[in-house]
């Protein structure tokens, strides 16, 4: 029988509980799920690619059909190299839909054999995004319950470290 491999691509800067929720759902319906972090030198990220991979690896260690990887270039080319037949994306609210539809259609134009599958995270996470998590953490707010505790700890260390560097530069 055919094994269905799916790619769950994203920036994961940082991984949130919403991402983890989707990974868990995806791991139940696909034979193998590859969580693929985009290596994007043009977009400045809070966490390095290696840090993002490490957090994902740590938090997905309990799923035996989930693998963490990184990619650059076109997603469809990466998916073909991985022999994947699906791309998993999360849709939280109707506002995600337009962008996601556009991307799914463009990916279909580029590689018609690849299907995009949308899943909804638990409604508790429907307002959650990595961008808001970064902003809240930078402004000293609590991100408890929004990201896994090890990610919370890394955010705290990263932001305290950055603030120390700014203070040193100002001196
Ligand atoms: O979590 P994000 O940042 O919304 O993920 C966006 C991502 C990584 C899925 C998208 O930017 C992507 O697929 N980039 C790879 C380059 C590519 O294939 N671009 C054409 C998309 S139609």
PDB file of C-alpha atoms and ligand atoms in Angstrom:
ATOM      1  CA  UNK A   1       0.000   0.000   0.000  1.00  0.00           C
ATOM      2  CA  UNK A   2       1.135   3.550  -0.766  1.00  0.00           C
ATOM      3  CA  UNK A   3       2.705   5.429   2.119  1.00  0.00           C
ATOM      4  CA  UNK A   4       1.586   9.039   2.307  1.00  0.00           C
ATOM      5  CA  UNK A   5       4.365  11.449   3.199  1.00  0.00           C
ATOM      6  CA  UNK A   6       3.370  15.041   4.023  1.00  0.00           C
ATOM      7  CA  UNK A   7       5.443  18.161   4.509  1.00  0.00           C
ATOM      8  CA  UNK A   8       4.469  20.715   7.141  1.00  0.00           C
ATOM      9  CA  UNK A   9       6.488  23.774   6.096  1.00  0.00           C
ATOM     10  CA  UNK A  10       6.907  27.046   7.949  1.00  0.00           C
ATOM     11  CA  UNK A  11       9.176  29.542   9.653  1.00  0.00           C
ATOM     12  CA  UNK A  12       8.466  28.267  13.195  1.00  0.00           C
ATOM     13  CA  UNK A  13      10.033  31.382  14.737  1.00  0.00           C
ATOM     14  CA  UNK A  14       9.297  30.128  17.349  1.00  0.00           C
ATOM     15  CA  UNK A  15       7.276  26.936  17.475  1.00  0.00           C
ATOM     16  CA  UNK A  16       3.940  27.563  19.226  1.00  0.00           C
ATOM     17  CA  UNK A  17       1.368  25.290  20.840  1.00  0.00           C
ATOM     18  CA  UNK A  18      -0.747  25.865  17.718  1.00  0.00           C
ATOM     19  CA  UNK A  19       2.009  24.344  15.544  1.00  0.00           C
ATOM     20  CA  UNK A  20       2.335  21.403  17.946  1.00  0.00           C
ATOM     21  CA  UNK A  21      -1.421  20.858  17.854  1.00  0.00           C
ATOM     22  CA  UNK A  22      -1.274  20.681  14.059  1.00  0.00           C
ATOM     23  CA  UNK A  23       1.730  18.342  14.109  1.00  0.00           C
ATOM     24  CA  UNK A  24      -0.172  15.991  16.394  1.00  0.00           C
ATOM     25  CA  UNK A  25      -3.235  16.054  14.124  1.00  0.00           C
ATOM     26  CA  UNK A  26      -1.086  15.591  11.006  1.00  0.00           C
ATOM     27  CA  UNK A  27       0.825  12.682  12.536  1.00  0.00           C
ATOM     28  CA  UNK A  28      -2.487  10.839  12.952  1.00  0.00           C
ATOM     29  CA  UNK A  29      -3.528  11.022   9.305  1.00  0.00           C
ATOM     30  CA  UNK A  30      -0.228  10.788   7.417  1.00  0.00           C
ATOM     31  CA  UNK A  31       2.183   7.861   7.446  1.00  0.00           C
ATOM     32  CA  UNK A  32       5.096  10.256   7.753  1.00  0.00           C
ATOM     33  CA  UNK A  33       5.115  13.957   8.527  1.00  0.00           C
ATOM     34  CA  UNK A  34       8.185  16.059   7.774  1.00  0.00           C
ATOM     35  CA  UNK A  35       8.216  19.361   9.636  1.00  0.00           C
ATOM     36  CA  UNK A  36      10.327  21.516   7.323  1.00  0.00           C
ATOM     37  CA  UNK A  37      11.793  24.816   8.513  1.00  0.00           C
ATOM     38  CA  UNK A  38      12.348  27.373   5.763  1.00  0.00           C
ATOM     39  CA  UNK A  39      15.962  28.524   5.492  1.00  0.00           C
ATOM     40  CA  UNK A  40      15.336  32.127   4.482  1.00  0.00           C
ATOM     41  CA  UNK A  41      18.388  34.429   4.540  1.00  0.00           C
ATOM     42  CA  UNK A  42      16.205  37.403   3.475  1.00  0.00           C
ATOM     43  CA  UNK A  43      13.925  37.302   6.512  1.00  0.00           C
ATOM     44  CA  UNK A  44      15.629  38.121   9.784  1.00  0.00           C
ATOM     45  CA  UNK A  45      14.449  35.623  12.377  1.00  0.00           C
ATOM     46  CA  UNK A  46      14.558  35.853  16.166  1.00  0.00           C
ATOM     47  CA  UNK A  47      15.870  32.286  16.442  1.00  0.00           C
ATOM     48  CA  UNK A  48      18.550  30.835  14.178  1.00  0.00           C
ATOM     49  CA  UNK A  49      17.651  27.950  11.923  1.00  0.00           C
ATOM     50  CA  UNK A  50      19.539  25.566  14.219  1.00  0.00           C
ATOM     51  CA  UNK A  51      17.686  26.850  17.307  1.00  0.00           C
ATOM     52  CA  UNK A  52      14.331  26.443  15.572  1.00  0.00           C
ATOM     53  CA  UNK A  53      15.225  22.931  14.456  1.00  0.00           C
ATOM     54  CA  UNK A  54      16.403  22.001  17.942  1.00  0.00           C
ATOM     55  CA  UNK A  55      13.162  23.223  19.540  1.00  0.00           C
ATOM     56  CA  UNK A  56      11.073  21.322  17.002  1.00  0.00           C
ATOM     57  CA  UNK A  57      13.134  18.158  17.449  1.00  0.00           C
ATOM     58  CA  UNK A  58      12.812  18.319  21.221  1.00  0.00           C
ATOM     59  CA  UNK A  59       9.080  18.911  21.143  1.00  0.00           C
ATOM     60  CA  UNK A  60       8.270  16.277  18.509  1.00  0.00           C
ATOM     61  CA  UNK A  61      10.528  13.526  19.905  1.00  0.00           C
ATOM     62  CA  UNK A  62       7.444  11.666  21.134  1.00  0.00           C
ATOM     63  CA  UNK A  63       5.983  11.181  17.641  1.00  0.00           C
ATOM     64  CA  UNK A  64       7.656   8.291  15.868  1.00  0.00           C
ATOM     65  CA  UNK A  65       6.388   9.241  12.383  1.00  0.00           C
ATOM     66  CA  UNK A  66       7.442  12.902  12.596  1.00  0.00           C
ATOM     67  CA  UNK A  67      10.814  14.110  11.300  1.00  0.00           C
ATOM     68  CA  UNK A  68      12.287  17.613  11.420  1.00  0.00           C
ATOM     69  CA  UNK A  69      14.249  19.014   8.495  1.00  0.00           C
ATOM     70  CA  UNK A  70      15.164  22.342   6.858  1.00  0.00           C
ATOM     71  CA  UNK A  71      14.760  23.422   3.262  1.00  0.00           C
ATOM     72  CA  UNK A  72      15.468  26.268   0.909  1.00  0.00           C
ATOM     73  CA  UNK A  73      14.309  27.016  -2.611  1.00  0.00           C
ATOM     74  CA  UNK A  74      10.852  26.087  -3.798  1.00  0.00           C
ATOM     75  CA  UNK A  75       8.691  24.053  -1.456  1.00  0.00           C
ATOM     76  CA  UNK A  76       7.401  21.927  -4.346  1.00  0.00           C
ATOM     77  CA  UNK A  77      10.954  20.955  -5.372  1.00  0.00           C
ATOM     78  CA  UNK A  78      11.774  19.982  -1.803  1.00  0.00           C
ATOM     79  CA  UNK A  79       8.515  17.992  -1.555  1.00  0.00           C
ATOM     80  CA  UNK A  80       9.313  16.055  -4.742  1.00  0.00           C
ATOM     81  CA  UNK A  81      12.818  15.265  -3.441  1.00  0.00           C
ATOM     82  CA  UNK A  82      11.244  13.928  -0.237  1.00  0.00           C
ATOM     83  CA  UNK A  83       8.711  11.863  -2.241  1.00  0.00           C
ATOM     84  CA  UNK A  84       5.901  13.689  -0.445  1.00  0.00           C
ATOM     85  CA  UNK A  85       2.422  13.808  -1.913  1.00  0.00           C
ATOM     86  CA  UNK A  86       0.896  16.381   0.453  1.00  0.00           C
ATOM     87  CA  UNK A  87       1.635  19.704   2.081  1.00  0.00           C
ATOM     88  CA  UNK A  88       0.004  20.348   5.433  1.00  0.00           C
ATOM     89  CA  UNK A  89      -0.967  23.897   6.379  1.00  0.00           C
ATOM     90  CA  UNK A  90      -3.009  25.234   9.273  1.00  0.00           C
ATOM     91  CA  UNK A  91      -5.933  27.585   8.875  1.00  0.00           C
ATOM     92  CA  UNK A  92      -6.876  29.454  12.024  1.00  0.00           C
ATOM     93  CA  UNK A  93      -9.396  31.970  10.796  1.00  0.00           C
ATOM     94  CA  UNK A  94     -10.935  33.147   7.549  1.00  0.00           C
ATOM     95  CA  UNK A  95      -8.179  35.800   7.351  1.00  0.00           C
ATOM     96  CA  UNK A  96      -5.608  33.023   6.736  1.00  0.00           C
ATOM     97  CA  UNK A  97      -7.634  31.627   3.882  1.00  0.00           C
ATOM     98  CA  UNK A  98      -6.799  34.064   1.073  1.00  0.00           C
ATOM     99  CA  UNK A  99      -3.040  33.807   1.479  1.00  0.00           C
ATOM    100  CA  UNK A 100      -3.173  30.052   1.978  1.00  0.00           C
ATOM    101  CA  UNK A 101      -5.441  29.531  -1.029  1.00  0.00           C
ATOM    102  CA  UNK A 102      -3.128  31.604  -3.216  1.00  0.00           C
ATOM    103  CA  UNK A 103      -0.103  29.606  -2.078  1.00  0.00           C
ATOM    104  CA  UNK A 104      -1.889  26.265  -2.490  1.00  0.00           C
ATOM    105  CA  UNK A 105      -3.022  27.161  -6.013  1.00  0.00           C
ATOM    106  CA  UNK A 106       0.429  28.384  -7.014  1.00  0.00           C
ATOM    107  CA  UNK A 107       2.021  25.226  -5.631  1.00  0.00           C
ATOM    108  CA  UNK A 108      -0.536  23.172  -7.579  1.00  0.00           C
ATOM    109  CA  UNK A 109       0.354  25.071 -10.761  1.00  0.00           C
ATOM    110  CA  UNK A 110       4.049  24.360 -10.141  1.00  0.00           C
ATOM    111  CA  UNK A 111       3.545  20.713  -9.143  1.00  0.00           C
ATOM    112  CA  UNK A 112       0.062  19.261  -9.856  1.00  0.00           C
ATOM    113  CA  UNK A 113       0.876  15.961  -8.103  1.00  0.00           C
ATOM    114  CA  UNK A 114       1.191  17.708  -4.742  1.00  0.00           C
ATOM    115  CA  UNK A 115      -1.993  18.222  -2.716  1.00  0.00           C
ATOM    116  CA  UNK A 116      -2.312  20.883  -0.012  1.00  0.00           C
ATOM    117  CA  UNK A 117      -4.256  19.691   3.008  1.00  0.00           C
ATOM    118  CA  UNK A 118      -5.625  22.268   5.436  1.00  0.00           C
ATOM    119  CA  UNK A 119      -6.295  21.437   9.060  1.00  0.00           C
ATOM    120  CA  UNK A 120      -7.710  23.597  11.831  1.00  0.00           C
ATOM    121  CA  UNK A 121      -5.857  23.769  15.132  1.00  0.00           C
ATOM    122  CA  UNK A 122      -7.836  23.538  18.384  1.00  0.00           C
ATOM    123  CA  UNK A 123      -9.918  26.690  18.778  1.00  0.00           C
ATOM    124  CA  UNK A 124      -7.896  27.681  21.866  1.00  0.00           C
ATOM    125  CA  UNK A 125      -5.065  28.445  19.434  1.00  0.00           C
ATOM    126  CA  UNK A 126      -7.125  30.218  16.776  1.00  0.00           C
ATOM    127  CA  UNK A 127      -5.673  33.629  17.695  1.00  0.00           C
ATOM    128  CA  UNK A 128      -2.111  32.416  18.226  1.00  0.00           C
ATOM    129  CA  UNK A 129       0.808  33.300  15.950  1.00  0.00           C
ATOM    130  CA  UNK A 130       4.613  33.255  16.213  1.00  0.00           C
ATOM    131  CA  UNK A 131       4.652  36.980  15.390  1.00  0.00           C
ATOM    132  CA  UNK A 132       2.443  37.826  18.377  1.00  0.00           C
ATOM    133  CA  UNK A 133       4.429  35.504  20.636  1.00  0.00           C
ATOM    134  CA  UNK A 134       7.669  37.290  19.657  1.00  0.00           C
ATOM    135  CA  UNK A 135       6.090  40.690  20.213  1.00  0.00           C
ATOM    136  CA  UNK A 136       4.618  39.810  23.615  1.00  0.00           C
ATOM    137  CA  UNK A 137       7.886  38.233  24.788  1.00  0.00           C
ATOM    138  CA  UNK A 138       9.934  41.247  23.620  1.00  0.00           C
ATOM    139  CA  UNK A 139       7.607  43.605  25.495  1.00  0.00           C
ATOM    140  CA  UNK A 140       7.869  41.603  28.708  1.00  0.00           C
ATOM    141  CA  UNK A 141       4.439  39.903  28.593  1.00  0.00           C
ATOM    142  CA  UNK A 142       3.728  36.303  29.524  1.00  0.00           C
ATOM    143  CA  UNK A 143       3.612  33.664  26.792  1.00  0.00           C
ATOM    144  CA  UNK A 144       2.729  30.891  29.209  1.00  0.00           C
ATOM    145  CA  UNK A 145       0.315  28.426  27.596  1.00  0.00           C
ATOM    146  CA  UNK A 146       1.062  29.798  24.124  1.00  0.00           C
ATOM    147  CA  UNK A 147       4.343  27.957  23.586  1.00  0.00           C
ATOM    148  CA  UNK A 148       5.762  24.800  25.200  1.00  0.00           C
ATOM    149  CA  UNK A 149       7.711  25.522  28.453  1.00  0.00           C
ATOM    150  CA  UNK A 150      11.184  24.857  26.883  1.00  0.00           C
ATOM    151  CA  UNK A 151      10.378  27.398  24.149  1.00  0.00           C
ATOM    152  CA  UNK A 152       9.212  29.859  26.813  1.00  0.00           C
ATOM    153  CA  UNK A 153      12.554  29.433  28.558  1.00  0.00           C
ATOM    154  CA  UNK A 154      14.528  29.909  25.338  1.00  0.00           C
ATOM    155  CA  UNK A 155      12.499  33.054  24.548  1.00  0.00           C
ATOM    156  CA  UNK A 156      13.284  34.448  27.997  1.00  0.00           C
ATOM    157  CA  UNK A 157      17.009  33.750  27.593  1.00  0.00           C
ATOM    158  CA  UNK A 158      17.112  35.090  24.040  1.00  0.00           C
ATOM    159  CA  UNK A 159      15.313  38.320  24.895  1.00  0.00           C
ATOM    160  CA  UNK A 160      17.227  38.929  28.137  1.00  0.00           C
ATOM    161  CA  UNK A 161      20.451  38.291  26.190  1.00  0.00           C
ATOM    162  CA  UNK A 162      19.427  40.746  23.447  1.00  0.00           C
ATOM    163  CA  UNK A 163      18.506  43.403  26.020  1.00  0.00           C
ATOM    164  CA  UNK A 164      21.906  42.983  27.693  1.00  0.00           C
ATOM    165  CA  UNK A 165      23.598  43.510  24.315  1.00  0.00           C
ATOM    166  CA  UNK A 166      21.519  46.700  23.723  1.00  0.00           C
ATOM    167  CA  UNK A 167      22.428  47.999  27.210  1.00  0.00           C
ATOM    168  CA  UNK A 168      26.132  47.257  26.592  1.00  0.00           C
ATOM    169  CA  UNK A 169      25.976  49.050  23.206  1.00  0.00           C
ATOM    170  CA  UNK A 170      24.344  52.105  24.830  1.00  0.00           C
ATOM    171  CA  UNK A 171      27.114  52.389  27.443  1.00  0.00           C
TER     172      UNK A 171
HETATM  173  O1  LIG B   1       4.983  29.795   8.425  1.00  0.00           O
HETATM  174  P1  LIG B   1       5.085  30.648   7.206  1.00  0.00           P
HETATM  175  O2  LIG B   1       6.219  31.623   7.335  1.00  0.00           O
HETATM  176  O3  LIG B   1       3.773  31.291   6.839  1.00  0.00           O
HETATM  177  O4  LIG B   1       5.477  29.647   5.999  1.00  0.00           O
HETATM  178  C1  LIG B   1       5.550  30.087   4.681  1.00  0.00           C
HETATM  179  C2  LIG B   1       6.170  29.004   3.770  1.00  0.00           C
HETATM  180  C3  LIG B   1       7.495  28.518   4.311  1.00  0.00           C
HETATM  181  C4  LIG B   1       5.219  27.830   3.698  1.00  0.00           C
HETATM  182  C5  LIG B   1       6.316  29.622   2.347  1.00  0.00           C
HETATM  183  O5  LIG B   1       6.961  30.862   2.449  1.00  0.00           O
HETATM  184  C6  LIG B   1       7.102  28.735   1.394  1.00  0.00           C
HETATM  185  O6  LIG B   1       6.646  27.691   0.996  1.00  0.00           O
HETATM  186  N1  LIG B   1       8.336  29.168   1.037  1.00  0.00           N
HETATM  187  C7  LIG B   1       9.237  28.433   0.175  1.00  0.00           C
HETATM  188  C8  LIG B   1       9.430  29.143  -1.160  1.00  0.00           C
HETATM  189  C9  LIG B   1       8.304  28.820  -2.129  1.00  0.00           C
HETATM  190  O7  LIG B   1       8.057  27.692  -2.479  1.00  0.00           O
HETATM  191  N2  LIG B   1       7.588  29.887  -2.562  1.00  0.00           N
HETATM  192  C10 LIG B   1       6.459  29.790  -3.448  1.00  0.00           C
HETATM  193  C11 LIG B   1       5.168  29.640  -2.654  1.00  0.00           C
HETATM  194  S1  LIG B   1       3.755  29.525  -3.692  1.00  0.00           S
END
